[in-house]
Amino acid sequence: MDVFQFQSQKQTSKRIKKRLTQDQVRLLESSFNYEKKLEPDIKIQLARELGLPPRKVAIWYQNKRARWKNQSLELDYKALQLRLDNVIADKRKLEREVGRLKGELQKAQEMLLGFKPTALPLSSLSASGDEDGSSSFPGNANCCWENAGVVQVDELYACLIGAEGQPGNSNGHDFYAR
């Protein structure tokens, strides 16, 4: 047997792949949309309706499930990527806000440190702007300037900054907590 005859026999033994018609694909798609997993009895029923071998229906389902899973993963990835982008944008906004607030705190601390320890009328220190000079800051034994009428700047600073030198936490009160 020469090479030419061997190649021609090889070509004739190849199966010709038949493509599914649009109606067959439509029926398979509607069946797949109804149920992603192909049961044996449905496979045989579809094969009869389509005029295809059950094996071909099973392979179509297997391929379709693989494509569907990949598409689902891509959609999930895009949704997660969008959520990540939104979270990163929110994080940047919060970082800018923290920077702005730190700047305000530093300015307030510099203003307090720049004052000489003198007596000030309590009404000039009102945080809420009430006529009686009351403040929105919680009071305690060491920060009793609410009813005194006069307060030393050092006392106010100690009350706002705290004994430990950390802003906002004085004697168990966190003035910057939300």
CSV table of N, CA and C in Angstrom, one decimal:
chain,number,residue,atom,x,y,z
A,1,MET,N,0.8,-1.2,0.0
A,1,MET,CA,0.0,0.0,0.0
A,1,MET,C,0.9,1.2,0.0
A,2,ASP,N,0.7,2.1,-0.9
A,2,ASP,CA,1.5,3.3,-0.9
A,2,ASP,C,0.9,4.4,-0.1
A,3,VAL,N,1.6,5.5,0.1
A,3,VAL,CA,1.2,6.6,0.9
A,3,VAL,C,0.0,7.2,0.4
A,4,PHE,N,-0.2,7.3,-0.9
A,4,PHE,CA,-1.4,8.0,-1.4
A,4,PHE,C,-2.7,7.3,-1.1
A,5,GLN,N,-2.7,5.9,-1.2
A,5,GLN,CA,-3.8,5.1,-0.9
A,5,GLN,C,-4.2,5.2,0.6
A,6,PHE,N,-3.1,5.2,1.5
A,6,PHE,CA,-3.3,5.3,2.9
A,6,PHE,C,-4.0,6.6,3.3
A,7,GLN,N,-3.6,7.7,2.7
A,7,GLN,CA,-4.2,9.0,3.0
A,7,GLN,C,-5.6,9.1,2.5
A,8,SER,N,-5.9,8.5,1.4
A,8,SER,CA,-7.3,8.6,0.9
A,8,SER,C,-8.2,7.7,1.8
A,9,GLN,N,-7.7,6.6,2.3
A,9,GLN,CA,-8.6,5.8,3.2
A,9,GLN,C,-8.8,6.5,4.5
A,10,LYS,N,-7.8,7.2,4.9
A,10,LYS,CA,-7.8,8.0,6.2
A,10,LYS,C,-8.9,9.1,6.0
A,11,GLN,N,-8.9,9.7,4.9
A,11,GLN,CA,-9.9,10.8,4.7
A,11,GLN,C,-11.3,10.3,4.6
A,12,THR,N,-11.5,9.2,4.0
A,12,THR,CA,-12.9,8.6,3.9
A,12,THR,C,-13.4,8.1,5.2
A,13,SER,N,-12.5,7.7,6.1
A,13,SER,CA,-12.9,7.2,7.4
A,13,SER,C,-13.3,8.3,8.4
A,14,LYS,N,-13.0,9.6,8.0
A,14,LYS,CA,-13.3,10.7,8.9
A,14,LYS,C,-14.8,10.9,8.9
A,15,ARG,N,-15.4,11.2,10.0
A,15,ARG,CA,-16.8,11.5,10.1
A,15,ARG,C,-17.0,13.0,9.7
A,16,ILE,N,-18.1,13.2,9.0
A,16,ILE,CA,-18.5,14.6,8.7
A,16,ILE,C,-19.3,15.1,9.9
A,17,LYS,N,-19.0,16.2,10.4
A,17,LYS,CA,-19.7,16.8,11.5
A,17,LYS,C,-20.9,17.5,11.0
A,18,LYS,N,-22.1,17.2,11.5
A,18,LYS,CA,-23.3,17.8,11.1
A,18,LYS,C,-23.6,18.9,12.2
A,19,ARG,N,-23.9,20.1,11.7
A,19,ARG,CA,-24.3,21.2,12.5
A,19,ARG,C,-25.8,21.1,12.9
A,20,LEU,N,-26.1,21.5,14.0
A,20,LEU,CA,-27.5,21.5,14.4
A,20,LEU,C,-28.3,22.6,13.7
A,21,THR,N,-29.5,22.4,13.4
A,21,THR,CA,-30.4,23.4,12.8
A,21,THR,C,-30.8,24.4,13.9
A,22,GLN,N,-31.3,25.6,13.4
A,22,GLN,CA,-31.7,26.6,14.3
A,22,GLN,C,-32.8,26.1,15.2
A,23,ASP,N,-33.7,25.3,14.7
A,23,ASP,CA,-34.8,24.8,15.5
A,23,ASP,C,-34.3,23.9,16.5
A,24,GLN,N,-33.4,23.0,16.2
A,24,GLN,CA,-32.8,22.1,17.2
A,24,GLN,C,-32.1,22.9,18.3
A,25,VAL,N,-31.3,23.9,17.9
A,25,VAL,CA,-30.6,24.7,18.9
A,25,VAL,C,-31.6,25.4,19.8
A,26,ARG,N,-32.7,26.0,19.2
A,26,ARG,CA,-33.7,26.7,19.9
A,26,ARG,C,-34.4,25.8,21.0
A,27,LEU,N,-34.7,24.6,20.6
A,27,LEU,CA,-35.3,23.6,21.5
A,27,LEU,C,-34.3,23.2,22.6
A,28,LEU,N,-33.1,23.0,22.3
A,28,LEU,CA,-32.1,22.7,23.3
A,28,LEU,C,-31.9,23.8,24.2
A,29,GLU,N,-31.8,25.1,23.7
A,29,GLU,CA,-31.6,26.2,24.6
A,29,GLU,C,-32.8,26.4,25.5
A,30,SER,N,-34.0,26.3,25.0
A,30,SER,CA,-35.2,26.4,25.9
A,30,SER,C,-35.2,25.3,27.0
A,31,SER,N,-34.8,24.1,26.6
A,31,SER,CA,-34.7,23.0,27.6
A,31,SER,C,-33.6,23.3,28.6
A,32,PHE,N,-32.5,23.9,28.2
A,32,PHE,CA,-31.4,24.2,29.1
A,32,PHE,C,-31.8,25.3,30.0
A,33,ASN,N,-32.5,26.3,29.5
A,33,ASN,CA,-32.9,27.4,30.4
A,33,ASN,C,-33.9,26.9,31.5
A,34,TYR,N,-34.6,25.9,31.2
A,34,TYR,CA,-35.6,25.3,32.1
A,34,TYR,C,-34.8,24.5,33.2
A,35,GLU,N,-33.9,23.7,32.7
A,35,GLU,CA,-33.2,22.8,33.6
A,35,GLU,C,-31.7,22.7,33.1
A,36,LYS,N,-30.8,23.1,34.0
A,36,LYS,CA,-29.3,23.0,33.6
A,36,LYS,C,-28.8,21.6,33.6
A,37,LYS,N,-29.3,20.8,34.4
A,37,LYS,CA,-28.8,19.4,34.5
A,37,LYS,C,-29.7,18.5,33.6
A,38,LEU,N,-29.1,17.7,32.8
A,38,LEU,CA,-29.9,16.8,31.9
A,38,LEU,C,-30.1,15.5,32.5
A,39,GLU,N,-31.4,15.2,32.7
A,39,GLU,CA,-31.8,13.9,33.3
A,39,GLU,C,-31.9,12.9,32.1
A,40,PRO,N,-31.6,11.6,32.4
A,40,PRO,CA,-31.6,10.6,31.3
A,40,PRO,C,-32.9,10.5,30.5
A,41,ASP,N,-34.1,10.6,31.2
A,41,ASP,CA,-35.3,10.5,30.5
A,41,ASP,C,-35.6,11.7,29.6
A,42,ILE,N,-35.2,12.8,30.1
A,42,ILE,CA,-35.3,14.1,29.2
A,42,ILE,C,-34.3,14.0,28.1
A,43,LYS,N,-33.2,13.4,28.3
A,43,LYS,CA,-32.2,13.3,27.2
A,43,LYS,C,-32.8,12.4,26.1
A,44,ILE,N,-33.4,11.3,26.4
A,44,ILE,CA,-34.0,10.4,25.4
A,44,ILE,C,-35.1,11.1,24.7
A,45,GLN,N,-36.0,11.8,25.5
A,45,GLN,CA,-37.1,12.5,24.9
A,45,GLN,C,-36.6,13.6,23.9
A,46,LEU,N,-35.6,14.4,24.3
A,46,LEU,CA,-35.1,15.4,23.4
A,46,LEU,C,-34.4,14.8,22.2
A,47,ALA,N,-33.7,13.7,22.4
A,47,ALA,CA,-33.1,13.1,21.2
A,47,ALA,C,-34.1,12.6,20.2
A,48,ARG,N,-35.3,12.1,20.7
A,48,ARG,CA,-36.3,11.7,19.7
A,48,ARG,C,-36.9,12.9,19.0
A,49,GLU,N,-37.2,13.9,19.8
A,49,GLU,CA,-37.8,15.1,19.2
A,49,GLU,C,-36.9,15.8,18.2
A,50,LEU,N,-35.6,15.8,18.4
A,50,LEU,CA,-34.6,16.4,17.6
A,50,LEU,C,-34.1,15.5,16.4
A,51,GLY,N,-34.3,14.2,16.6
A,51,GLY,CA,-33.8,13.3,15.6
A,51,GLY,C,-32.3,13.2,15.7
A,52,LEU,N,-31.8,13.2,16.9
A,52,LEU,CA,-30.3,13.1,17.2
A,52,LEU,C,-30.1,12.0,18.1
A,53,PRO,N,-28.8,11.5,18.1
A,53,PRO,CA,-28.5,10.4,19.1
A,53,PRO,C,-28.4,11.0,20.5
A,54,PRO,N,-28.8,10.3,21.5
A,54,PRO,CA,-28.8,10.8,22.9
A,54,PRO,C,-27.4,11.3,23.3
A,55,ARG,N,-26.4,10.7,22.8
A,55,ARG,CA,-25.0,11.1,23.1
A,55,ARG,C,-24.7,12.5,22.6
A,56,LYS,N,-25.2,12.9,21.5
A,56,LYS,CA,-25.0,14.2,20.9
A,56,LYS,C,-25.8,15.3,21.8
A,57,VAL,N,-27.0,14.9,22.3
A,57,VAL,CA,-27.7,15.8,23.2
A,57,VAL,C,-26.9,16.0,24.5
A,58,ALA,N,-26.4,14.9,25.0
A,58,ALA,CA,-25.6,15.0,26.3
A,58,ALA,C,-24.4,15.8,26.1
A,59,ILE,N,-23.7,15.7,25.0
A,59,ILE,CA,-22.5,16.5,24.7
A,59,ILE,C,-22.8,18.0,24.6
A,60,TRP,N,-24.0,18.2,23.9
A,60,TRP,CA,-24.4,19.6,23.7
A,60,TRP,C,-24.6,20.3,25.1
A,61,TYR,N,-25.3,19.5,26.0
A,61,TYR,CA,-25.6,20.0,27.3
A,61,TYR,C,-24.3,20.2,28.1
A,62,GLN,N,-23.4,19.3,28.0
A,62,GLN,CA,-22.1,19.5,28.7
A,62,GLN,C,-21.4,20.7,28.2
A,63,ASN,N,-21.3,20.9,26.9
A,63,ASN,CA,-20.6,22.1,26.4
A,63,ASN,C,-21.4,23.4,26.8
A,64,LYS,N,-22.7,23.4,26.8
A,64,LYS,CA,-23.5,24.5,27.1
A,64,LYS,C,-23.3,24.9,28.6
A,65,ARG,N,-23.3,23.9,29.5
A,65,ARG,CA,-23.1,24.1,30.9
A,65,ARG,C,-21.7,24.7,31.1
A,66,ALA,N,-20.7,24.3,30.4
A,66,ALA,CA,-19.3,24.8,30.6
A,66,ALA,C,-19.3,26.3,30.1
A,67,ARG,N,-20.0,26.6,29.0
A,67,ARG,CA,-20.0,28.0,28.5
A,67,ARG,C,-20.8,28.9,29.5
A,68,TRP,N,-21.9,28.3,30.0
A,68,TRP,CA,-22.8,29.1,31.0
A,68,TRP,C,-22.0,29.4,32.3
A,69,LYS,N,-21.2,28.4,32.7
A,69,LYS,CA,-20.5,28.6,34.0
A,69,LYS,C,-19.4,29.7,33.8
A,70,ASN,N,-18.7,29.6,32.6
A,70,ASN,CA,-17.7,30.7,32.3
A,70,ASN,C,-18.4,32.1,32.3
A,71,GLN,N,-19.5,32.2,31.7
A,71,GLN,CA,-20.2,33.4,31.6
A,71,GLN,C,-20.6,33.9,33.0
A,72,SER,N,-21.1,33.0,33.8
A,72,SER,CA,-21.5,33.4,35.2
A,72,SER,C,-20.3,33.9,35.9
A,73,LEU,N,-19.1,33.2,35.8
A,73,LEU,CA,-17.9,33.6,36.5
A,73,LEU,C,-17.5,35.0,36.0
A,74,GLU,N,-17.6,35.3,34.7
A,74,GLU,CA,-17.2,36.6,34.2
A,74,GLU,C,-18.1,37.7,34.8
A,75,LEU,N,-19.4,37.4,34.8
A,75,LEU,CA,-20.4,38.4,35.4
A,75,LEU,C,-20.1,38.6,36.9
A,76,ASP,N,-19.8,37.5,37.6
A,76,ASP,CA,-19.5,37.7,39.0
A,76,ASP,C,-18.2,38.5,39.2
A,77,TYR,N,-17.2,38.2,38.4
A,77,TYR,CA,-16.0,39.0,38.4
A,77,TYR,C,-16.2,40.4,38.2
A,78,LYS,N,-17.0,40.8,37.2
A,78,LYS,CA,-17.3,42.2,36.8
A,78,LYS,C,-18.0,42.8,38.0
A,79,ALA,N,-19.0,42.2,38.6
A,79,ALA,CA,-19.7,42.7,39.7
A,79,ALA,C,-18.8,43.0,40.9
A,80,LEU,N,-17.9,42.0,41.2
A,80,LEU,CA,-17.0,42.2,42.3
A,80,LEU,C,-16.0,43.3,42.0
A,81,GLN,N,-15.5,43.4,40.7
A,81,GLN,CA,-14.6,44.5,40.4
A,81,GLN,C,-15.3,45.8,40.6
A,82,LEU,N,-16.5,46.0,40.2
A,82,LEU,CA,-17.3,47.2,40.4
A,82,LEU,C,-17.4,47.6,41.9
A,83,ARG,N,-17.7,46.5,42.7
A,83,ARG,CA,-17.8,46.8,44.1
A,83,ARG,C,-16.5,47.2,44.7
A,84,LEU,N,-15.4,46.6,44.2
A,84,LEU,CA,-14.0,46.9,44.7
A,84,LEU,C,-13.7,48.4,44.3
A,85,ASP,N,-14.0,48.8,43.1
A,85,ASP,CA,-13.8,50.1,42.7
A,85,ASP,C,-14.5,51.1,43.5
A,86,ASN,N,-15.8,50.8,43.9
A,86,ASN,CA,-16.6,51.7,44.7
A,86,ASN,C,-16.0,51.8,46.1
A,87,VAL,N,-15.5,50.6,46.7
A,87,VAL,CA,-15.0,50.6,48.0
A,87,VAL,C,-13.6,51.4,48.0
A,88,ILE,N,-12.9,51.3,47.0
A,88,ILE,CA,-11.6,52.0,46.9
A,88,ILE,C,-11.9,53.5,46.8
A,89,ALA,N,-12.9,53.9,46.0
A,89,ALA,CA,-13.3,55.3,46.0
A,89,ALA,C,-13.7,55.9,47.3
A,90,ASP,N,-14.5,55.1,48.0
A,90,ASP,CA,-15.0,55.5,49.4
A,90,ASP,C,-13.8,55.6,50.3
A,91,LYS,N,-12.9,54.7,50.2
A,91,LYS,CA,-11.7,54.7,51.1
A,91,LYS,C,-10.9,56.0,50.8
A,92,ARG,N,-10.7,56.4,49.6
A,92,ARG,CA,-10.0,57.6,49.3
A,92,ARG,C,-10.7,58.8,49.8
A,93,LYS,N,-12.0,58.8,49.7
A,93,LYS,CA,-12.8,60.0,50.3
A,93,LYS,C,-12.6,60.0,51.8
A,94,LEU,N,-12.7,58.9,52.4
A,94,LEU,CA,-12.5,58.9,53.9
A,94,LEU,C,-11.1,59.3,54.3
A,95,GLU,N,-10.1,58.9,53.5
A,95,GLU,CA,-8.7,59.3,53.8
A,95,GLU,C,-8.6,60.8,53.7
A,96,ARG,N,-9.2,61.4,52.6
A,96,ARG,CA,-9.1,62.8,52.5
A,96,ARG,C,-9.8,63.5,53.7
A,97,GLU,N,-11.0,63.0,54.1
A,97,GLU,CA,-11.7,63.5,55.2
A,97,GLU,C,-10.9,63.4,56.5
A,98,VAL,N,-10.2,62.3,56.7
A,98,VAL,CA,-9.3,62.1,57.9
A,98,VAL,C,-8.2,63.2,57.8
A,99,GLY,N,-7.6,63.4,56.7
A,99,GLY,CA,-6.6,64.4,56.6
A,99,GLY,C,-7.1,65.8,56.9
A,100,ARG,N,-8.2,66.1,56.4
A,100,ARG,CA,-8.8,67.4,56.6
A,100,ARG,C,-9.1,67.6,58.1
A,101,LEU,N,-9.7,66.5,58.7
A,101,LEU,CA,-10.0,66.6,60.2
A,101,LEU,C,-8.7,66.7,61.0
A,102,LYS,N,-7.7,66.0,60.6
A,102,LYS,CA,-6.4,66.1,61.3
A,102,LYS,C,-5.8,67.5,61.3
A,103,GLY,N,-6.0,68.1,60.1
A,103,GLY,CA,-5.5,69.5,59.9
A,103,GLY,C,-6.3,70.4,60.8
A,104,GLU,N,-7.6,70.2,60.9
A,104,GLU,CA,-8.4,71.1,61.8
A,104,GLU,C,-8.0,70.9,63.2
A,105,LEU,N,-7.8,69.6,63.6
A,105,LEU,CA,-7.4,69.3,65.0
A,105,LEU,C,-6.1,70.0,65.3
A,106,GLN,N,-5.1,69.9,64.4
A,106,GLN,CA,-3.8,70.4,64.6
A,106,GLN,C,-3.9,72.0,64.7
A,107,LYS,N,-4.7,72.6,63.9
A,107,LYS,CA,-4.9,74.0,64.0
A,107,LYS,C,-5.5,74.4,65.4
A,108,ALA,N,-6.5,73.6,65.8
A,108,ALA,CA,-7.2,73.9,67.1
A,108,ALA,C,-6.1,73.7,68.2
A,109,GLN,N,-5.3,72.7,68.1
A,109,GLN,CA,-4.3,72.4,69.2
A,109,GLN,C,-3.3,73.6,69.2
A,110,GLU,N,-2.9,74.0,68.0
A,110,GLU,CA,-1.9,75.1,67.9
A,110,GLU,C,-2.5,76.4,68.5
A,111,MET,N,-3.8,76.6,68.3
A,111,MET,CA,-4.5,77.8,68.8
A,111,MET,C,-4.5,77.7,70.3
A,112,LEU,N,-4.8,76.5,70.9
A,112,LEU,CA,-4.9,76.3,72.3
A,112,LEU,C,-3.5,76.5,72.9
A,113,LEU,N,-2.5,76.0,72.3
A,113,LEU,CA,-1.1,76.1,72.8
A,113,LEU,C,-0.6,77.5,72.7
A,114,GLY,N,-1.1,78.3,71.8
A,114,GLY,CA,-0.7,79.7,71.6
A,114,GLY,C,-1.2,80.6,72.6
A,115,PHE,N,-2.3,80.2,73.3
A,115,PHE,CA,-2.9,81.1,74.3
A,115,PHE,C,-2.1,81.1,75.6
A,116,LYS,N,-2.1,82.2,76.2
A,116,LYS,CA,-1.5,82.3,77.6
A,116,LYS,C,-2.5,81.8,78.6
A,117,PRO,N,-2.1,81.2,79.6
A,117,PRO,CA,-3.0,80.7,80.6
A,117,PRO,C,-3.7,81.9,81.3
A,118,THR,N,-4.9,82.3,80.9
A,118,THR,CA,-5.6,83.3,81.5
A,118,THR,C,-7.0,82.9,81.7
A,119,ALA,N,-7.7,83.6,82.5
A,119,ALA,CA,-9.1,83.3,82.7
A,119,ALA,C,-10.0,83.8,81.6
A,120,LEU,N,-10.9,83.0,81.0
A,120,LEU,CA,-11.8,83.4,80.0
A,120,LEU,C,-13.2,83.2,80.5
A,121,PRO,N,-14.1,84.1,80.0
A,121,PRO,CA,-15.5,83.8,80.4
A,121,PRO,C,-16.0,82.6,79.7
A,122,LEU,N,-16.7,81.8,80.4
A,122,LEU,CA,-17.2,80.5,79.8
A,122,LEU,C,-18.1,80.7,78.6
A,123,SER,N,-18.8,81.8,78.5
A,123,SER,CA,-19.7,82.0,77.4
A,123,SER,C,-18.9,82.1,76.1
A,124,SER,N,-17.6,82.6,76.2
A,124,SER,CA,-16.8,82.6,75.0
A,124,SER,C,-16.4,81.3,74.5
A,125,LEU,N,-16.5,80.2,75.3
A,125,LEU,CA,-16.0,78.9,75.0
A,125,LEU,C,-17.2,78.0,74.7
A,126,SER,N,-18.4,78.5,74.6
A,126,SER,CA,-19.5,77.7,74.3
A,126,SER,C,-19.4,76.9,73.0
A,127,ALA,N,-19.5,75.6,73.0
A,127,ALA,CA,-19.4,74.8,71.8
A,127,ALA,C,-20.7,74.7,71.1
A,128,SER,N,-21.8,74.9,71.9
A,128,SER,CA,-23.1,74.7,71.2
A,128,SER,C,-23.7,76.1,70.9
A,129,GLY,N,-23.1,77.2,71.4
A,129,GLY,CA,-23.6,78.5,71.1
A,129,GLY,C,-24.8,78.9,72.0
A,130,ASP,N,-25.1,78.1,73.0
A,130,ASP,CA,-26.2,78.4,73.9
A,130,ASP,C,-25.9,79.7,74.7
A,131,GLU,N,-27.0,80.4,75.1
A,131,GLU,CA,-26.9,81.6,75.8
A,131,GLU,C,-26.3,81.4,77.2
A,132,ASP,N,-26.6,80.2,77.8
A,132,ASP,CA,-26.1,79.9,79.2
A,132,ASP,C,-24.7,79.5,79.2
A,133,GLY,N,-24.0,79.3,78.1
A,133,GLY,CA,-22.6,79.0,78.1
A,133,GLY,C,-22.4,77.5,78.2
A,134,SER,N,-23.5,76.7,78.2
A,134,SER,CA,-23.2,75.2,78.3
A,134,SER,C,-22.6,74.7,77.1
A,135,SER,N,-22.0,73.5,77.2
A,135,SER,CA,-21.2,72.9,76.1
A,135,SER,C,-21.8,71.6,75.8
A,136,SER,N,-21.5,71.1,74.6
A,136,SER,CA,-22.0,69.8,74.2
A,136,SER,C,-21.0,68.7,74.7
A,137,PHE,N,-19.9,69.1,75.3
A,137,PHE,CA,-18.9,68.1,75.8
A,137,PHE,C,-19.4,67.6,77.1
A,138,PRO,N,-19.2,66.3,77.3
A,138,PRO,CA,-19.7,65.7,78.6
A,138,PRO,C,-18.7,66.2,79.7
A,139,GLY,N,-19.3,66.4,80.9
A,139,GLY,CA,-18.5,66.9,82.0
A,139,GLY,C,-18.1,65.8,83.0
A,140,ASN,N,-17.1,66.1,83.8
A,140,ASN,CA,-16.8,65.1,84.9
A,140,ASN,C,-16.1,65.9,86.0
A,141,ALA,N,-15.5,65.3,87.0
A,141,ALA,CA,-14.9,65.9,88.1
A,141,ALA,C,-13.8,66.8,87.7
A,142,ASN,N,-12.9,66.3,86.8
A,142,ASN,CA,-11.7,67.1,86.4
A,142,ASN,C,-12.0,68.1,85.3
A,143,CYS,N,-13.2,68.0,84.7
A,143,CYS,CA,-13.5,69.0,83.7
A,143,CYS,C,-14.8,69.7,84.1
A,144,CYS,N,-14.8,70.4,85.2
A,144,CYS,CA,-16.0,71.0,85.8
A,144,CYS,C,-16.2,72.4,85.4
A,145,TRP,N,-15.7,72.8,84.3
A,145,TRP,CA,-15.8,74.2,83.8
A,145,TRP,C,-17.2,74.6,83.3
A,146,GLU,N,-18.1,73.6,83.2
A,146,GLU,CA,-19.4,74.0,82.7
A,146,GLU,C,-20.2,75.0,83.6
A,147,ASN,N,-20.1,74.8,84.9
A,147,ASN,CA,-20.9,75.7,85.8
A,147,ASN,C,-20.0,76.7,86.5
A,148,ALA,N,-18.8,76.8,86.2
A,148,ALA,CA,-17.9,77.7,86.9
A,148,ALA,C,-18.0,79.1,86.4
A,149,GLY,N,-18.4,79.4,85.2
A,149,GLY,CA,-18.5,80.7,84.7
A,149,GLY,C,-17.2,81.2,84.1
A,150,VAL,N,-16.1,80.8,84.7
A,150,VAL,CA,-14.7,81.2,84.2
A,150,VAL,C,-13.9,79.9,84.1
A,151,VAL,N,-13.1,79.8,83.1
A,151,VAL,CA,-12.3,78.6,82.9
A,151,VAL,C,-10.9,79.0,82.5
A,152,GLN,N,-9.9,78.3,83.0
A,152,GLN,CA,-8.5,78.5,82.5
A,152,GLN,C,-8.3,77.7,81.2
A,153,VAL,N,-7.6,78.3,80.3
A,153,VAL,CA,-7.3,77.7,79.0
A,153,VAL,C,-6.6,76.3,79.2
A,154,ASP,N,-5.7,76.3,80.2
A,154,ASP,CA,-5.0,75.0,80.5
A,154,ASP,C,-6.0,73.9,80.9
A,155,GLU,N,-7.0,74.3,81.7
A,155,GLU,CA,-8.0,73.3,82.1
A,155,GLU,C,-8.8,72.8,80.9
A,156,LEU,N,-9.2,73.7,80.0
A,156,LEU,CA,-9.9,73.4,78.8
A,156,LEU,C,-9.0,72.5,77.9
A,157,TYR,N,-7.8,72.9,77.8
A,157,TYR,CA,-6.9,72.1,76.9
A,157,TYR,C,-6.8,70.7,77.5
A,158,ALA,N,-6.6,70.6,78.8
A,158,ALA,CA,-6.4,69.2,79.5
A,158,ALA,C,-7.7,68.5,79.3
A,159,CYS,N,-8.8,69.1,79.4
A,159,CYS,CA,-10.1,68.5,79.2
A,159,CYS,C,-10.3,67.9,77.8
A,160,LEU,N,-9.9,68.7,76.8
A,160,LEU,CA,-10.1,68.3,75.4
A,160,LEU,C,-9.0,67.3,75.0
A,161,ILE,N,-7.8,67.5,75.4
A,161,ILE,CA,-6.7,66.6,75.0
A,161,ILE,C,-6.5,65.4,75.9
A,162,GLY,N,-6.8,65.6,77.2
A,162,GLY,CA,-6.7,64.4,78.1
A,162,GLY,C,-5.4,64.4,78.8
A,163,ALA,N,-5.4,63.8,79.9
A,163,ALA,CA,-4.2,63.7,80.8
A,163,ALA,C,-3.0,62.9,80.1
A,164,GLU,N,-3.4,62.0,79.2
A,164,GLU,CA,-2.4,61.1,78.6
A,164,GLU,C,-1.7,61.9,77.4
A,165,GLY,N,-2.2,63.0,77.1
A,165,GLY,CA,-1.7,63.7,75.9
A,165,GLY,C,-2.3,63.3,74.6
A,166,GLN,N,-3.3,62.4,74.6
A,166,GLN,CA,-3.9,61.9,73.4
A,166,GLN,C,-5.2,62.7,73.2
A,167,PRO,N,-5.4,63.2,72.0
A,167,PRO,CA,-6.6,64.0,71.8
A,167,PRO,C,-7.9,63.2,72.0
A,168,GLY,N,-8.9,63.9,72.6
A,168,GLY,CA,-10.2,63.4,72.7
A,168,GLY,C,-10.6,62.4,73.8
A,169,ASN,N,-9.6,61.9,74.6
A,169,ASN,CA,-10.0,60.9,75.6
A,169,ASN,C,-9.5,61.5,76.9
A,170,SER,N,-10.5,62.0,77.7
A,170,SER,CA,-10.1,62.5,79.0
A,170,SER,C,-11.0,61.8,80.0
A,171,ASN,N,-10.4,61.1,80.9
A,171,ASN,CA,-11.1,60.5,82.0
A,171,ASN,C,-12.3,59.6,81.6
A,172,GLY,N,-12.0,58.9,80.6
A,172,GLY,CA,-13.0,57.9,80.1
A,172,GLY,C,-14.0,58.5,79.1
A,173,HIS,N,-13.9,59.8,78.8
A,173,HIS,CA,-14.8,60.4,77.8
A,173,HIS,C,-14.1,60.5,76.5
A,174,ASP,N,-14.6,60.0,75.5
A,174,ASP,CA,-14.1,60.1,74.1
A,174,ASP,C,-14.9,61.2,73.4
A,175,PHE,N,-14.4,62.4,73.3
A,175,PHE,CA,-15.1,63.5,72.7
A,175,PHE,C,-15.2,63.4,71.2
A,176,TYR,N,-14.4,62.6,70.6
A,176,TYR,CA,-14.4,62.5,69.1
A,176,TYR,C,-15.1,61.2,68.7
A,177,ALA,N,-15.7,60.4,69.6
A,177,ALA,CA,-16.4,59.2,69.2
A,177,ALA,C,-17.7,59.6,68.6
A,178,ARG,N,-18.1,58.8,67.6
A,178,ARG,CA,-19.4,59.0,66.9
A,178,ARG,C,-20.5,58.2,67.5
